[in-house]
Amino acid sequence: MPRRTMVEAIRDALDVMMARDPRVVVFGEDVGYFGGVFRCTEGLQRKYGASRCFDAPISETGIIGVAVGMGAYGLRPVAEIQFADYMYPGYDQIVSEAARLRYRSAGEFTAPMVVRMPCGGGIFGGQTHSQSPEALFTHVAGLKTVIPSNPYDAKGLLIAAIEDDDPVIFLEPKRVYNGPFNGHHDQPIVPWARHPLGETPDGHYAIPLGQAAVRREGAAVTVLAYGTMVHVAEAAAEETGVDAEIIDLRSLVPLDVETIVRSVMKTGRCVILHEATRTSGFGAELSAQVQERCFHHLEAPILRVTGWDTPYPHAQEWDYFPGPDRVGRALRAVLEE
Amino acid sequence: MAERIPLSLHVPEPAVRPGGRPDFQYLSIPQAGAVRRPPVDVPAHEIHDLAYSIIRVLNREGEAVGPWDPGLDAEAVKAGLRAMLKTRAFDARMMMAQRQGKTSFYMPSTGEEAVACGFQTALEKGDMNFPTYRQQGLLIAQDWPLVDMMCQVFSNERDRLMGRQLPVLYSAKEAGFFSVSGNLTTQFVQAVGWAMASAISGDTRIAAAWVGEGSTAESDFHAALVFASVYRPPVILNVVNNQWAISAFQGIAGGESATFAARAHGYGIPSLRVDGNDFLAVHAASSWAAERARRNLGATLIEWVTYRAGAHSTSDDPSRYRPKEESDAWPLGDPIERLKNHLIALGAWSEERHTQLRAEIEDEVLAAAREAEGYGTLHDGPKPSSAAMFEGVYKEMPRHLREQRQELGV
């Protein structure tokens, strides 16, 4: 089976869907001729023509707003926001329009669109190239929010997102575009070519939205993670020797509650990880769900390991990023209760 | 060191406030028929002057004059008059219904009927309007059922939007009327996207974007013009300048320094400025822009110069910020009166027939209101089901919404 980086897997998903469905159009800043600042759309304009894959003016509200209009017409636009940190000018179009169009028109108009945006830190991106704004989407009724952690999922989830009739926010952790990253920034990068989840079948396959994946089975504690933090969790479990069950949520809305509950009922303990800031982050929702559904099975308080409640700093990158040491301490702490 | 004078902030003020005499000197109005009619493939830079003038067809005597006279026959003019009268009667009835507590809210389009009713005549089946909350005339001009609109206003059991939307935020795909949102100007850029989609698909359908002059200040207005300029999609960018954005006069939106039509110049988009109370001018300019769009010549911006004769909404009292007499003093008059006078000048109409038509329309609107009220009003009678509140958030109801619906017990 071919091995792809996450960039190549995303590009392949777009290629597969553009070939299958003439309604799929891809656009955003630097997406056309140049092929994207992260190379995710390389070659698509050459293959499908400029009316299917094109460059857009630097206007996030314009990009998302025209995508809503295209979706209402009947196309299936895949819009790219160059960095999740820059989605805010388009946030009104996402929240007030894309998310509510089906509801407010009683299904007369829909927004079958995908907004792709590279997210997450660990790359010395500073304040505006590192953010993880997923909670700003999961809080919005009508949106689906997806975040893959590896090439296999990235392709399958993106195909599912494009085929989905609801608006999907597709967050791509750019730190794992070219290889898994476990938070050990002082160690050399392992490319996806040497990771089993770099294997991505050619052609069409879809991973249903709303299904988590158990990355590591364990009996001692359930770890809920997504994106880059899945790899950090795996490193922390290995280094501490804690028999953690690591769940990669993959899709935050809809959420795979069954898999979460089944695991926590088994382990009795839960640690929640995300790069995003803590207060009102998605971890708070996960914690509440686990508390409500697994209260009598819990043997310890639920712990959260997250980014600090500060803007994402530059020089202090590794004090900010929740790395394997911090995660490992939480794994031990939750067992001591 | 040179002496510096203290800086001061310029905050535009309307010419008059309540208690003052209406003053529209800021508006320079050319004679009917005075503005040239360029060919539809004219380059934008050759018609810059049109963004600073006002295209008008009907003169004081009610005659159609000049190059923009569309030459409509009496039957077409009567249809336009009927649509405008119906829109006004509909508004009056719904304003009253709000006062009677049958609904929470309403927004009339009084004085602006010609813009929507006249514009709709330039569209074809399959074209798509992206209206604001003040283009009800687009629906009424197509004879869209009044009962359907009223049921939406009443949020009753027949409301196709299942009681989810505030009154007047209609949606009627079949009538080429995109779902109205409370968020201003968002639909302006969506119209451009819809038109881009039509072009990408090799279709022949066109889109119409709508915004009020106040909302041109939103960033989506700029985004729409940029995208319309870049991709040249088949879209008509309508700016309805009714002089007022709730209490803020058009100067607060930047209208003191340049016309709203002139905004298009910087984007290389051809633009027209048109008498919005002149049904014939509206029809002619809309048709010109629609032809440009259909011939793949790209976008056109039209500033419709009109006056918001009514209150902003049922929650507004205009006497607190503008003279009561101002709407009567509006120099472009009343669109219905002007078209009526034209029909009379054509020898195809009379005051008697006009009075008769008004009475017929009022009966029709009253009958529709009675029927709609029979299906329930906001606080009385059958309502959309509570279970429907949870539907349609997504195509399929996800687990968490099923659980919440069960929690409510519906």
PDB file of C-alpha atoms in Angstrom, chain B residues 204-377:
ATOM      1  CA  THR B 204     -27.118  30.681 -17.735  1.00  0.00           C
ATOM      2  CA  ARG B 205     -28.642  31.785 -14.438  1.00  0.00           C
ATOM      3  CA  ILE B 206     -27.736  35.029 -12.694  1.00  0.00           C
ATOM      4  CA  ALA B 207     -27.771  36.255  -9.106  1.00  0.00           C
ATOM      5  CA  ALA B 208     -28.851  39.502  -7.476  1.00  0.00           C
ATOM      6  CA  ALA B 209     -27.258  40.748  -4.266  1.00  0.00           C
ATOM      7  CA  TRP B 210     -29.051  43.208  -1.984  1.00  0.00           C
ATOM      8  CA  VAL B 211     -27.846  45.514   0.746  1.00  0.00           C
ATOM      9  CA  GLY B 212     -28.954  48.777   2.329  1.00  0.00           C
ATOM     10  CA  GLU B 213     -26.661  51.800   2.253  1.00  0.00           C
ATOM     11  CA  GLY B 214     -25.983  51.502   5.981  1.00  0.00           C
ATOM     12  CA  SER B 215     -24.754  47.932   5.632  1.00  0.00           C
ATOM     13  CA  THR B 216     -22.312  48.811   2.854  1.00  0.00           C
ATOM     14  CA  ALA B 217     -20.028  49.649   5.757  1.00  0.00           C
ATOM     15  CA  GLU B 218     -19.770  45.960   6.644  1.00  0.00           C
ATOM     16  CA  SER B 219     -16.607  44.182   5.512  1.00  0.00           C
ATOM     17  CA  ASP B 220     -18.667  41.711   3.469  1.00  0.00           C
ATOM     18  CA  PHE B 221     -19.630  44.555   1.126  1.00  0.00           C
ATOM     19  CA  HIS B 222     -15.979  45.099   0.315  1.00  0.00           C
ATOM     20  CA  ALA B 223     -15.356  41.355   0.017  1.00  0.00           C
ATOM     21  CA  ALA B 224     -18.263  40.986  -2.395  1.00  0.00           C
ATOM     22  CA  LEU B 225     -16.979  43.777  -4.622  1.00  0.00           C
ATOM     23  CA  VAL B 226     -13.467  42.337  -4.640  1.00  0.00           C
ATOM     24  CA  PHE B 227     -14.668  38.864  -5.599  1.00  0.00           C
ATOM     25  CA  ALA B 228     -17.092  40.297  -8.172  1.00  0.00           C
ATOM     26  CA  SER B 229     -14.254  42.347  -9.611  1.00  0.00           C
ATOM     27  CA  VAL B 230     -11.806  39.429  -9.714  1.00  0.00           C
ATOM     28  CA  TYR B 231     -13.988  36.629 -11.117  1.00  0.00           C
ATOM     29  CA  ARG B 232     -16.550  38.704 -13.066  1.00  0.00           C
ATOM     30  CA  PRO B 233     -19.500  36.477 -12.164  1.00  0.00           C
ATOM     31  CA  PRO B 234     -23.057  37.169 -13.354  1.00  0.00           C
ATOM     32  CA  VAL B 235     -24.328  39.168 -10.408  1.00  0.00           C
ATOM     33  CA  ILE B 236     -26.164  42.446  -9.912  1.00  0.00           C
ATOM     34  CA  LEU B 237     -24.997  44.229  -6.764  1.00  0.00           C
ATOM     35  CA  ASN B 238     -27.932  46.276  -5.482  1.00  0.00           C
ATOM     36  CA  VAL B 239     -27.456  49.009  -2.897  1.00  0.00           C
ATOM     37  CA  VAL B 240     -30.775  50.396  -1.681  1.00  0.00           C
ATOM     38  CA  ASN B 241     -29.956  53.863  -0.412  1.00  0.00           C
ATOM     39  CA  ASN B 242     -33.049  54.820   1.573  1.00  0.00           C
ATOM     40  CA  GLN B 243     -31.077  57.520   3.432  1.00  0.00           C
ATOM     41  CA  TRP B 244     -31.496  55.878   6.832  1.00  0.00           C
ATOM     42  CA  ALA B 245     -29.980  52.947   8.736  1.00  0.00           C
ATOM     43  CA  ILE B 246     -32.305  52.852  11.743  1.00  0.00           C
ATOM     44  CA  SER B 247     -31.432  56.275  13.221  1.00  0.00           C
ATOM     45  CA  ALA B 248     -28.186  56.881  11.346  1.00  0.00           C
ATOM     46  CA  PHE B 249     -28.423  59.010   8.186  1.00  0.00           C
ATOM     47  CA  GLN B 250     -26.515  57.903   5.098  1.00  0.00           C
ATOM     48  CA  GLY B 251     -23.593  60.205   5.936  1.00  0.00           C
ATOM     49  CA  ILE B 252     -22.647  57.900   8.788  1.00  0.00           C
ATOM     50  CA  ALA B 253     -22.214  55.109   6.227  1.00  0.00           C
ATOM     51  CA  GLY B 254     -19.836  57.295   4.226  1.00  0.00           C
ATOM     52  CA  GLY B 255     -22.418  58.805   1.889  1.00  0.00           C
ATOM     53  CA  GLU B 256     -21.301  62.368   2.570  1.00  0.00           C
ATOM     54  CA  SER B 257     -18.014  61.977   0.715  1.00  0.00           C
ATOM     55  CA  ALA B 258     -19.113  59.968  -2.308  1.00  0.00           C
ATOM     56  CA  THR B 259     -22.168  58.195  -3.689  1.00  0.00           C
ATOM     57  CA  PHE B 260     -22.585  54.503  -2.991  1.00  0.00           C
ATOM     58  CA  ALA B 261     -22.547  53.844  -6.737  1.00  0.00           C
ATOM     59  CA  ALA B 262     -19.089  55.415  -6.818  1.00  0.00           C
ATOM     60  CA  ARG B 263     -17.786  52.652  -4.549  1.00  0.00           C
ATOM     61  CA  ALA B 264     -17.757  50.376  -7.590  1.00  0.00           C
ATOM     62  CA  HIS B 265     -15.265  52.575  -9.451  1.00  0.00           C
ATOM     63  CA  GLY B 266     -12.351  51.466  -7.353  1.00  0.00           C
ATOM     64  CA  TYR B 267     -13.102  47.860  -8.226  1.00  0.00           C
ATOM     65  CA  GLY B 268     -13.548  48.451 -11.946  1.00  0.00           C
ATOM     66  CA  ILE B 269     -17.180  47.417 -11.751  1.00  0.00           C
ATOM     67  CA  PRO B 270     -19.656  49.376 -13.899  1.00  0.00           C
ATOM     68  CA  SER B 271     -22.207  51.141 -11.784  1.00  0.00           C
ATOM     69  CA  LEU B 272     -25.436  53.033 -12.169  1.00  0.00           C
ATOM     70  CA  ARG B 273     -27.268  55.357  -9.828  1.00  0.00           C
ATOM     71  CA  VAL B 274     -31.001  55.224 -10.321  1.00  0.00           C
ATOM     72  CA  ASP B 275     -34.174  56.905  -9.119  1.00  0.00           C
ATOM     73  CA  GLY B 276     -35.524  54.145  -6.908  1.00  0.00           C
ATOM     74  CA  ASN B 277     -39.009  55.640  -6.852  1.00  0.00           C
ATOM     75  CA  ASP B 278     -39.326  55.513 -10.618  1.00  0.00           C
ATOM     76  CA  PHE B 279     -40.655  52.069 -11.526  1.00  0.00           C
ATOM     77  CA  LEU B 280     -39.740  52.479 -15.188  1.00  0.00           C
ATOM     78  CA  ALA B 281     -36.171  53.514 -14.391  1.00  0.00           C
ATOM     79  CA  VAL B 282     -35.873  50.560 -12.020  1.00  0.00           C
ATOM     80  CA  HIS B 283     -37.076  48.161 -14.683  1.00  0.00           C
ATOM     81  CA  ALA B 284     -34.784  49.668 -17.325  1.00  0.00           C
ATOM     82  CA  ALA B 285     -31.630  49.730 -15.212  1.00  0.00           C
ATOM     83  CA  SER B 286     -32.253  46.229 -13.854  1.00  0.00           C
ATOM     84  CA  SER B 287     -32.737  44.888 -17.356  1.00  0.00           C
ATOM     85  CA  TRP B 288     -29.506  46.574 -18.468  1.00  0.00           C
ATOM     86  CA  ALA B 289     -27.560  44.982 -15.632  1.00  0.00           C
ATOM     87  CA  ALA B 290     -29.242  41.605 -16.139  1.00  0.00           C
ATOM     88  CA  GLU B 291     -28.314  41.629 -19.793  1.00  0.00           C
ATOM     89  CA  ARG B 292     -24.703  42.392 -18.900  1.00  0.00           C
ATOM     90  CA  ALA B 293     -24.721  39.461 -16.516  1.00  0.00           C
ATOM     91  CA  ARG B 294     -26.335  37.082 -19.010  1.00  0.00           C
ATOM     92  CA  ARG B 295     -23.830  38.065 -21.692  1.00  0.00           C
ATOM     93  CA  ASN B 296     -20.994  37.102 -19.325  1.00  0.00           C
ATOM     94  CA  LEU B 297     -19.888  40.732 -19.067  1.00  0.00           C
ATOM     95  CA  GLY B 298     -19.730  40.480 -15.295  1.00  0.00           C
ATOM     96  CA  ALA B 299     -21.119  42.344 -12.341  1.00  0.00           C
ATOM     97  CA  THR B 300     -22.949  45.657 -12.195  1.00  0.00           C
ATOM     98  CA  LEU B 301     -23.512  47.750  -9.087  1.00  0.00           C
ATOM     99  CA  ILE B 302     -26.713  49.779  -8.860  1.00  0.00           C
ATOM    100  CA  GLU B 303     -27.410  52.376  -6.199  1.00  0.00           C
ATOM    101  CA  TRP B 304     -31.159  52.842  -5.856  1.00  0.00           C
ATOM    102  CA  VAL B 305     -31.854  56.311  -4.515  1.00  0.00           C
ATOM    103  CA  THR B 306     -35.000  56.148  -2.421  1.00  0.00           C
ATOM    104  CA  TYR B 307     -36.360  57.054   0.985  1.00  0.00           C
ATOM    105  CA  ARG B 308     -37.404  54.870   3.920  1.00  0.00           C
ATOM    106  CA  ALA B 309     -40.824  56.406   4.391  1.00  0.00           C
ATOM    107  CA  GLY B 310     -41.811  54.140   7.277  1.00  0.00           C
ATOM    108  CA  ALA B 311     -40.237  53.292  10.571  1.00  0.00           C
ATOM    109  CA  HIS B 312     -37.189  51.030  10.455  1.00  0.00           C
ATOM    110  CA  SER B 313     -39.300  48.357  12.133  1.00  0.00           C
ATOM    111  CA  THR B 314     -42.140  47.977  14.598  1.00  0.00           C
ATOM    112  CA  SER B 315     -39.520  48.523  17.310  1.00  0.00           C
ATOM    113  CA  ASP B 316     -38.536  51.953  15.979  1.00  0.00           C
ATOM    114  CA  ASP B 317     -39.881  55.497  16.333  1.00  0.00           C
ATOM    115  CA  PRO B 318     -38.381  57.703  13.604  1.00  0.00           C
ATOM    116  CA  SER B 319     -39.811  60.908  15.094  1.00  0.00           C
ATOM    117  CA  ARG B 320     -36.994  60.733  17.641  1.00  0.00           C
ATOM    118  CA  TYR B 321     -34.274  61.344  15.050  1.00  0.00           C
ATOM    119  CA  ARG B 322     -35.796  62.915  11.911  1.00  0.00           C
ATOM    120  CA  PRO B 323     -38.562  65.408  11.084  1.00  0.00           C
ATOM    121  CA  LYS B 324     -42.008  63.870  10.771  1.00  0.00           C
ATOM    122  CA  GLU B 325     -42.560  65.746   7.506  1.00  0.00           C
ATOM    123  CA  GLU B 326     -39.409  64.442   5.903  1.00  0.00           C
ATOM    124  CA  SER B 327     -40.939  61.589   3.928  1.00  0.00           C
ATOM    125  CA  ASP B 328     -43.549  63.923   2.408  1.00  0.00           C
ATOM    126  CA  ALA B 329     -40.769  66.297   1.378  1.00  0.00           C
ATOM    127  CA  TRP B 330     -38.699  63.600  -0.304  1.00  0.00           C
ATOM    128  CA  PRO B 331     -37.987  65.095  -3.732  1.00  0.00           C
ATOM    129  CA  LEU B 332     -38.366  61.809  -5.664  1.00  0.00           C
ATOM    130  CA  GLY B 333     -41.921  61.468  -4.425  1.00  0.00           C
ATOM    131  CA  ASP B 334     -43.906  58.306  -3.916  1.00  0.00           C
ATOM    132  CA  PRO B 335     -43.315  55.408  -6.310  1.00  0.00           C
ATOM    133  CA  ILE B 336     -46.957  54.374  -6.443  1.00  0.00           C
ATOM    134  CA  GLU B 337     -48.269  57.880  -7.067  1.00  0.00           C
ATOM    135  CA  ARG B 338     -45.727  58.419  -9.817  1.00  0.00           C
ATOM    136  CA  LEU B 339     -46.537  55.224 -11.668  1.00  0.00           C
ATOM    137  CA  LYS B 340     -50.257  55.864 -11.265  1.00  0.00           C
ATOM    138  CA  ASN B 341     -49.808  59.299 -12.840  1.00  0.00           C
ATOM    139  CA  HIS B 342     -47.896  57.711 -15.694  1.00  0.00           C
ATOM    140  CA  LEU B 343     -50.707  55.283 -16.401  1.00  0.00           C
ATOM    141  CA  ILE B 344     -53.171  58.157 -16.327  1.00  0.00           C
ATOM    142  CA  ALA B 345     -50.920  60.114 -18.710  1.00  0.00           C
ATOM    143  CA  LEU B 346     -50.951  57.094 -21.010  1.00  0.00           C
ATOM    144  CA  GLY B 347     -54.747  57.318 -20.983  1.00  0.00           C
ATOM    145  CA  ALA B 348     -54.927  53.784 -19.536  1.00  0.00           C
ATOM    146  CA  TRP B 349     -55.957  54.619 -15.975  1.00  0.00           C
ATOM    147  CA  SER B 350     -58.051  56.915 -13.811  1.00  0.00           C
ATOM    148  CA  GLU B 351     -58.404  57.902 -10.182  1.00  0.00           C
ATOM    149  CA  GLU B 352     -61.597  55.871 -10.034  1.00  0.00           C
ATOM    150  CA  ARG B 353     -59.973  52.714 -11.334  1.00  0.00           C
ATOM    151  CA  HIS B 354     -57.079  53.268  -9.000  1.00  0.00           C
ATOM    152  CA  THR B 355     -59.383  53.549  -5.993  1.00  0.00           C
ATOM    153  CA  GLN B 356     -61.179  50.427  -7.159  1.00  0.00           C
ATOM    154  CA  LEU B 357     -57.900  48.496  -7.542  1.00  0.00           C
ATOM    155  CA  ARG B 358     -56.771  49.566  -4.072  1.00  0.00           C
ATOM    156  CA  ALA B 359     -60.031  48.328  -2.611  1.00  0.00           C
ATOM    157  CA  GLU B 360     -59.684  44.992  -4.440  1.00  0.00           C
ATOM    158  CA  ILE B 361     -56.154  44.556  -3.164  1.00  0.00           C
ATOM    159  CA  GLU B 362     -57.100  45.467   0.377  1.00  0.00           C
ATOM    160  CA  ASP B 363     -59.843  42.829   0.245  1.00  0.00           C
ATOM    161  CA  GLU B 364     -57.353  40.291  -1.085  1.00  0.00           C
ATOM    162  CA  VAL B 365     -54.850  41.085   1.660  1.00  0.00           C
ATOM    163  CA  LEU B 366     -57.523  41.023   4.350  1.00  0.00           C
ATOM    164  CA  ALA B 367     -58.789  37.650   3.124  1.00  0.00           C
ATOM    165  CA  ALA B 368     -55.232  36.305   3.142  1.00  0.00           C
ATOM    166  CA  ALA B 369     -54.681  37.634   6.667  1.00  0.00           C
ATOM    167  CA  ARG B 370     -57.872  36.000   7.908  1.00  0.00           C
ATOM    168  CA  GLU B 371     -56.835  32.708   6.377  1.00  0.00           C
ATOM    169  CA  ALA B 372     -53.320  32.942   7.813  1.00  0.00           C
ATOM    170  CA  GLU B 373     -54.613  33.882  11.262  1.00  0.00           C
ATOM    171  CA  GLY B 374     -56.837  30.837  11.064  1.00  0.00           C
ATOM    172  CA  TYR B 375     -53.665  28.729  11.097  1.00  0.00           C
ATOM    173  CA  GLY B 376     -52.572  30.478  14.280  1.00  0.00           C
ATOM    174  CA  THR B 377     -50.679  33.563  15.374  1.00  0.00           C
TER     175      THR B 377
END
